[in-house]
Amino acid sequence: MNLLKGNAIVGQSGGPTAAINATLSGVIRGAFECPAIDTIFGAINGVEGMLKGTICNLNEVFADEKDLKTLENTPAAALGSCRKKLPSPASTEEKDVAVFEALFAFFKKNNIRYFFYIGGNDSMDTVAKLSAYAPKVDYEMRFMGVPKTIDNDVAGTDHTPGYGSAAKYIAASMQEIIRDTAVYTVKAVTIVEIMGRDAGWLTAAAALPAKVCGVAPDLVYLPERIFNFDEFYEDIEKAFEKHPNVVVAVSEGVRLADGRYVCEAVSDSGLDAFGHKMLSGTGKALEIAVKNKLGCKVRSIELNILQRCASHVASLTDLKESVMIGKASVRAAARGTTGKMMCFRRVSDNPYRVKAVSEDIQKIANVVRAVPAEFINERGNGITDAGIDFILPLIKGENRPEYRDGLPVHFVIKA
Amino acid sequence: MNLLKGNAIVGQSGGPTAAINATLSGVIRGAFECPAIDTIFGAINGVEGMLKGTICNLNEVFADEKDLKTLENTPAAALGSCRKKLPSPASTEEKDVAVFEALFAFFKKNNIRYFFYIGGNDSMDTVAKLSAYAPKVDYEMRFMGVPKTIDNDVAGTDHTPGYGSAAKYIAASMQEIIRDTAVYTVKAVTIVEIMGRDAGWLTAAAALPAKVCGVAPDLVYLPERIFNFDEFYEDIEKAFEKHPNVVVAVSEGVRLADGRYVCEAVSDSGLDAFGHKMLSGTGKALEIAVKNKLGCKVRSIELNILQRCASHVASLTDLKESVMIGKASVRAAARGTTGKMMCFRRVSDNPYRVKAVSEDIQKIANVVRAVPAEFINERGNGITDAGIDFILPLIKGENRPEYRDGLPVHFVIKA
């Protein structure tokens, strides 16, 4: 084993989740336990912070270890995020080379030998590019990607940290929405729009209450299947035969056979008072369509960013796994691993058990992992038992964060 | 004391809340303990169920008392709801008199002497009309209203059961939304639309995190004040001087000086693909307006029905008070009270303490209680400390419902 002594840096990137700070806590805990790592720095706003030199000393910030527990219950990204895309490491253009030179100069200056980046597909691209560029520099470093995304669409891993908590929020909210809509006897359709442009993992979670408490949305549509309005109206009419309150879960990214998003097909002639095109969301578009076609009461609900930041109802399984994978990434790097992403491998279904393994990041970055065909029913309007069985373990366990005066306590890193 | 022996009936009416089933549990618990009451029936879908004779025997449904605890953690209305408005009790029109005759025939047939109705303003109207009609019938009965509404706009009471849980959901969600929006450095406005057509109580709850954790929406607009676009843009520009992520909480019911709703002012020229007028919500309308005026990134979020049914984050104070007021309504009726609504009176601020008292329902029904002027700041864009101090005790305490396989356990009454 090659013992590489020095400092470490950790950054967060991409959209916030309820578990990304738990992963950050795991990386910090891992660094505290690692003899090779002296100081662990936090980069404010990811790679942008490294380019600007805005960093903080996490050994000092978390001098009291119990603050790490509070960090684990804090949503969003405590270090701030960014959406910066690095240039190609093969580029010989001056401005591109300058970016890499600036970053490696920053690493050298701060004796940083370990780089941990917590994020989604785009963030893994950053790790892949840095580790691809590294051989050009005479400075030994180890680059590790730690996935997070509520979308669960990262390849190479059983699932992503952050997905379980978002899935739990969606499933619990769907159950509550179904109870709410059931109180009246008037025929009504409720359409719930859920995040997911290319993959339907989050929308699939809406079906979970079916197995647990026997209520579920009547219809579930994912972007993995082509959306057809005629079949949709037929599906609703059929659901009305069972009860007057029909509930539909739909991914924001559903598309028609001609490739257009559903929302483009419905609202493209609407203009606001300023004469601008009003592109409504998918839920709103379907609301308008159903109202016009079936004439019944229709309501649409967009879960919006709450589905990614509702840490008050986070999955304990997700938070524990997020800490675990963060720690594992440090241990792997200390053992000499670089240019890899940490992944979950499901080693047992019953009892559910995962372990953290590292996979080559060059093969993972920029690949979207869709919901497999066997998780979607034949008609394309529901989730199979196999799909529910796959997702259900990820939402189990209640986190019970600390509350003060009726509200959850969060930890704020002051840069 | 006039001991009136017989059966009781309880119904739920109006929009669902996270606490209306806790009040139902309180009424049932009260009936179980009351020597004068033999059987307590539940009316399915409120007064509609009484007219149709669709009732259930709650002594049988809750033969196992621990199911009442689960009922208290179940959102929406376990007995179903209705929106039926009774005719005037003074009407001599045949069809109007027939409604009252049918109801009293139903009461007599089932030896029902006690009538409990859990609902908002419209439901109190039902209780007021029945008790006003009662003297015409030679059959002694007692009519009690038990308020519930997330809107908190019922007169005569310090606050309404259901408000505290909705306020807690809104405050917790606002805190999470603010964390989420803070991760990027790009200038952005996030507008959160909150329920409340005529009263701003729910939107005022968005300001609570200010006192607890030091973060809060930058701007809060209630329908109690006239909304002015120029002032709104000025407010946002001023907030940008402090930080790049401006968060706005706004009541769906804000209106302009000319009386139009804000949403009418912005989107009235938009048409959907079917040529229908697209009336967007208030949040969406402000999103469009800010995007056009300031050109920055803008997002709108509508909390929608989740704010009334999110029992997973219910306020323990609210649920306990809801059970208590339900029980108190039965005790008051048994003592001879009729034609009254149960109210909370705040008997102490520190420690916070309320007691249940009964008030004349004829004075309460159909009156909307607005947020008092001293709870809104001078500029009309924020909540005062007095307002926060009034609301904060209502969201305190965590309920911690039972979960199974990662989801809260609910109780379903099968009619």
mmCIF file of C-alpha atoms in Angstrom, chain B residues 121-266:
data_model
loop_
_atom_site.group_PDB
_atom_site.id
_atom_site.type_symbol
_atom_site.label_atom_id
_atom_site.label_comp_id
_atom_site.label_asym_id
_atom_site.label_seq_id
_atom_site.Cartn_x
_atom_site.Cartn_y
_atom_site.Cartn_z
ATOM 1 C CA ASN B 121 -67.267 28.353 8.582
ATOM 2 C CA ASP B 122 -69.780 26.625 6.306
ATOM 3 C CA SER B 123 -70.166 23.737 8.710
ATOM 4 C CA MET B 124 -70.881 26.104 11.592
ATOM 5 C CA ASP B 125 -73.608 27.530 9.373
ATOM 6 C CA THR B 126 -75.130 24.024 9.234
ATOM 7 C CA VAL B 127 -75.077 23.715 13.039
ATOM 8 C CA ALA B 128 -76.534 27.213 13.435
ATOM 9 C CA LYS B 129 -79.415 26.415 11.066
ATOM 10 C CA LEU B 130 -80.241 23.065 12.641
ATOM 11 C CA SER B 131 -80.293 24.536 16.143
ATOM 12 C CA ALA B 132 -82.402 27.472 14.911
ATOM 13 C CA TYR B 133 -84.893 25.050 13.354
ATOM 14 C CA ALA B 134 -84.968 22.719 16.398
ATOM 15 C CA PRO B 135 -87.600 24.659 18.434
ATOM 16 C CA LYS B 136 -90.120 23.903 15.653
ATOM 17 C CA VAL B 137 -89.751 20.181 16.345
ATOM 18 C CA ASP B 138 -91.111 18.446 19.413
ATOM 19 C CA TYR B 139 -87.910 16.460 19.978
ATOM 20 C CA GLU B 140 -85.173 17.572 22.336
ATOM 21 C CA MET B 141 -81.702 17.624 20.841
ATOM 22 C CA ARG B 142 -78.360 19.308 21.360
ATOM 23 C CA PHE B 143 -76.312 20.682 18.498
ATOM 24 C CA MET B 144 -72.612 21.379 18.835
ATOM 25 C CA GLY B 145 -70.125 22.733 16.329
ATOM 26 C CA VAL B 146 -66.455 21.850 16.628
ATOM 27 C CA PRO B 147 -64.262 24.055 14.469
ATOM 28 C CA LYS B 148 -61.512 22.807 12.197
ATOM 29 C CA THR B 149 -59.842 24.626 9.413
ATOM 30 C CA ILE B 150 -56.275 25.133 8.378
ATOM 31 C CA ASP B 151 -57.260 28.692 7.425
ATOM 32 C CA ASN B 152 -57.667 29.756 11.094
ATOM 33 C CA ASP B 153 -60.290 32.265 9.963
ATOM 34 C CA VAL B 154 -63.149 31.241 12.293
ATOM 35 C CA ALA B 155 -64.318 33.927 14.714
ATOM 36 C CA GLY B 156 -64.772 33.466 18.451
ATOM 37 C CA THR B 157 -61.770 31.196 19.007
ATOM 38 C CA ASP B 158 -58.087 31.929 19.722
ATOM 39 C CA HIS B 159 -57.245 29.621 16.813
ATOM 40 C CA THR B 160 -58.734 26.580 15.076
ATOM 41 C CA PRO B 161 -57.749 22.928 15.332
ATOM 42 C CA GLY B 162 -55.858 22.027 12.151
ATOM 43 C CA TYR B 163 -54.137 25.380 11.828
ATOM 44 C CA GLY B 164 -51.144 24.442 13.993
ATOM 45 C CA SER B 165 -50.301 21.378 11.900
ATOM 46 C CA ALA B 166 -50.646 23.242 8.617
ATOM 47 C CA ALA B 167 -48.526 26.077 10.049
ATOM 48 C CA LYS B 168 -45.864 23.577 11.122
ATOM 49 C CA TYR B 169 -45.792 22.008 7.653
ATOM 50 C CA ILE B 170 -45.490 25.440 6.043
ATOM 51 C CA ALA B 171 -42.765 26.641 8.430
ATOM 52 C CA ALA B 172 -40.750 23.412 8.114
ATOM 53 C CA SER B 173 -41.121 23.415 4.320
ATOM 54 C CA MET B 174 -40.116 27.094 4.093
ATOM 55 C CA GLN B 175 -36.986 26.365 6.119
ATOM 56 C CA GLU B 176 -36.114 23.498 3.759
ATOM 57 C CA ILE B 177 -36.885 25.577 0.659
ATOM 58 C CA ILE B 178 -34.634 28.377 1.924
ATOM 59 C CA ARG B 179 -31.757 25.912 2.511
ATOM 60 C CA ASP B 180 -32.328 24.530 -0.973
ATOM 61 C CA THR B 181 -32.324 27.897 -2.730
ATOM 62 C CA ALA B 182 -29.197 29.039 -0.870
ATOM 63 C CA VAL B 183 -26.812 26.580 -2.551
ATOM 64 C CA TYR B 184 -26.239 28.544 -5.764
ATOM 65 C CA THR B 185 -24.623 31.933 -6.203
ATOM 66 C CA VAL B 186 -26.718 33.060 -9.178
ATOM 67 C CA LYS B 187 -29.378 35.734 -8.475
ATOM 68 C CA ALA B 188 -32.732 34.006 -8.164
ATOM 69 C CA VAL B 189 -36.200 34.633 -6.762
ATOM 70 C CA THR B 190 -38.287 31.788 -5.330
ATOM 71 C CA ILE B 191 -41.999 32.488 -4.820
ATOM 72 C CA VAL B 192 -43.998 30.179 -2.560
ATOM 73 C CA GLU B 193 -47.777 30.326 -2.906
ATOM 74 C CA ILE B 194 -49.663 29.439 0.269
ATOM 75 C CA MET B 195 -53.401 28.806 0.789
ATOM 76 C CA GLY B 196 -55.687 31.531 2.122
ATOM 77 C CA ARG B 197 -58.138 33.386 -0.070
ATOM 78 C CA ASP B 198 -59.337 35.943 2.501
ATOM 79 C CA ALA B 199 -57.085 35.499 5.542
ATOM 80 C CA GLY B 200 -53.283 35.332 5.659
ATOM 81 C CA TRP B 201 -52.844 33.117 8.727
ATOM 82 C CA LEU B 202 -51.182 30.283 6.813
ATOM 83 C CA THR B 203 -48.821 32.571 4.919
ATOM 84 C CA ALA B 204 -47.883 34.286 8.183
ATOM 85 C CA ALA B 205 -46.634 30.891 9.431
ATOM 86 C CA ALA B 206 -43.941 31.004 6.731
ATOM 87 C CA ALA B 207 -42.201 33.641 8.863
ATOM 88 C CA LEU B 208 -41.814 31.376 11.909
ATOM 89 C CA PRO B 209 -38.325 30.013 11.110
ATOM 90 C CA ALA B 210 -37.011 33.586 11.562
ATOM 91 C CA LYS B 211 -37.381 33.267 15.307
ATOM 92 C CA VAL B 212 -36.329 29.633 15.631
ATOM 93 C CA CYS B 213 -33.362 29.264 13.287
ATOM 94 C CA GLY B 214 -32.662 32.703 11.880
ATOM 95 C CA VAL B 215 -33.706 32.014 8.310
ATOM 96 C CA ALA B 216 -36.981 33.199 6.854
ATOM 97 C CA PRO B 217 -38.544 34.285 3.604
ATOM 98 C CA ASP B 218 -37.340 37.792 2.726
ATOM 99 C CA LEU B 219 -40.866 38.947 1.916
ATOM 100 C CA VAL B 220 -44.310 37.846 3.128
ATOM 101 C CA TYR B 221 -47.529 39.175 1.553
ATOM 102 C CA LEU B 222 -50.991 38.574 3.024
ATOM 103 C CA PRO B 223 -54.452 39.282 1.562
ATOM 104 C CA GLU B 224 -55.108 41.628 4.494
ATOM 105 C CA ARG B 225 -53.026 44.244 2.623
ATOM 106 C CA ILE B 226 -53.407 45.554 -0.891
ATOM 107 C CA PHE B 227 -50.703 44.194 -3.215
ATOM 108 C CA ASN B 228 -48.728 46.674 -5.273
ATOM 109 C CA PHE B 229 -46.433 45.495 -8.071
ATOM 110 C CA ASP B 230 -44.079 48.494 -7.952
ATOM 111 C CA GLU B 231 -43.506 48.083 -4.228
ATOM 112 C CA PHE B 232 -43.030 44.340 -4.792
ATOM 113 C CA TYR B 233 -40.248 44.903 -7.340
ATOM 114 C CA GLU B 234 -38.625 47.461 -5.003
ATOM 115 C CA ASP B 235 -38.791 44.970 -2.122
ATOM 116 C CA ILE B 236 -37.052 42.312 -4.210
ATOM 117 C CA GLU B 237 -34.285 44.669 -5.362
ATOM 118 C CA LYS B 238 -33.689 45.616 -1.742
ATOM 119 C CA ALA B 239 -33.549 41.964 -0.667
ATOM 120 C CA PHE B 240 -30.952 41.289 -3.391
ATOM 121 C CA GLU B 241 -28.645 43.710 -1.591
ATOM 122 C CA LYS B 242 -28.447 41.181 1.258
ATOM 123 C CA HIS B 243 -28.090 37.896 -0.671
ATOM 124 C CA PRO B 244 -28.548 36.452 -4.171
ATOM 125 C CA ASN B 245 -31.387 34.069 -3.242
ATOM 126 C CA VAL B 246 -34.599 35.916 -2.470
ATOM 127 C CA VAL B 247 -37.523 33.913 -1.114
ATOM 128 C CA VAL B 248 -41.085 35.253 -1.147
ATOM 129 C CA ALA B 249 -44.147 33.818 0.640
ATOM 130 C CA VAL B 250 -47.480 34.945 -0.758
ATOM 131 C CA SER B 251 -51.138 34.160 -0.028
ATOM 132 C CA GLU B 252 -53.116 32.864 -2.997
ATOM 133 C CA GLY B 253 -55.693 35.567 -2.227
ATOM 134 C CA VAL B 254 -53.620 38.765 -2.591
ATOM 135 C CA ARG B 255 -55.448 41.466 -4.528
ATOM 136 C CA LEU B 256 -54.653 44.735 -6.246
ATOM 137 C CA ALA B 257 -56.143 48.108 -5.280
ATOM 138 C CA ASP B 258 -58.804 47.662 -7.985
ATOM 139 C CA GLY B 259 -60.015 44.456 -6.321
ATOM 140 C CA ARG B 260 -58.687 42.032 -8.931
ATOM 141 C CA TYR B 261 -56.706 39.020 -7.775
ATOM 142 C CA VAL B 262 -53.020 39.247 -8.690
ATOM 143 C CA CYS B 263 -53.340 36.141 -10.851
ATOM 144 C CA GLU B 264 -56.097 37.791 -12.906
ATOM 145 C CA ALA B 265 -53.905 40.814 -13.538
ATOM 146 C CA VAL B 266 -51.023 38.851 -15.012
#
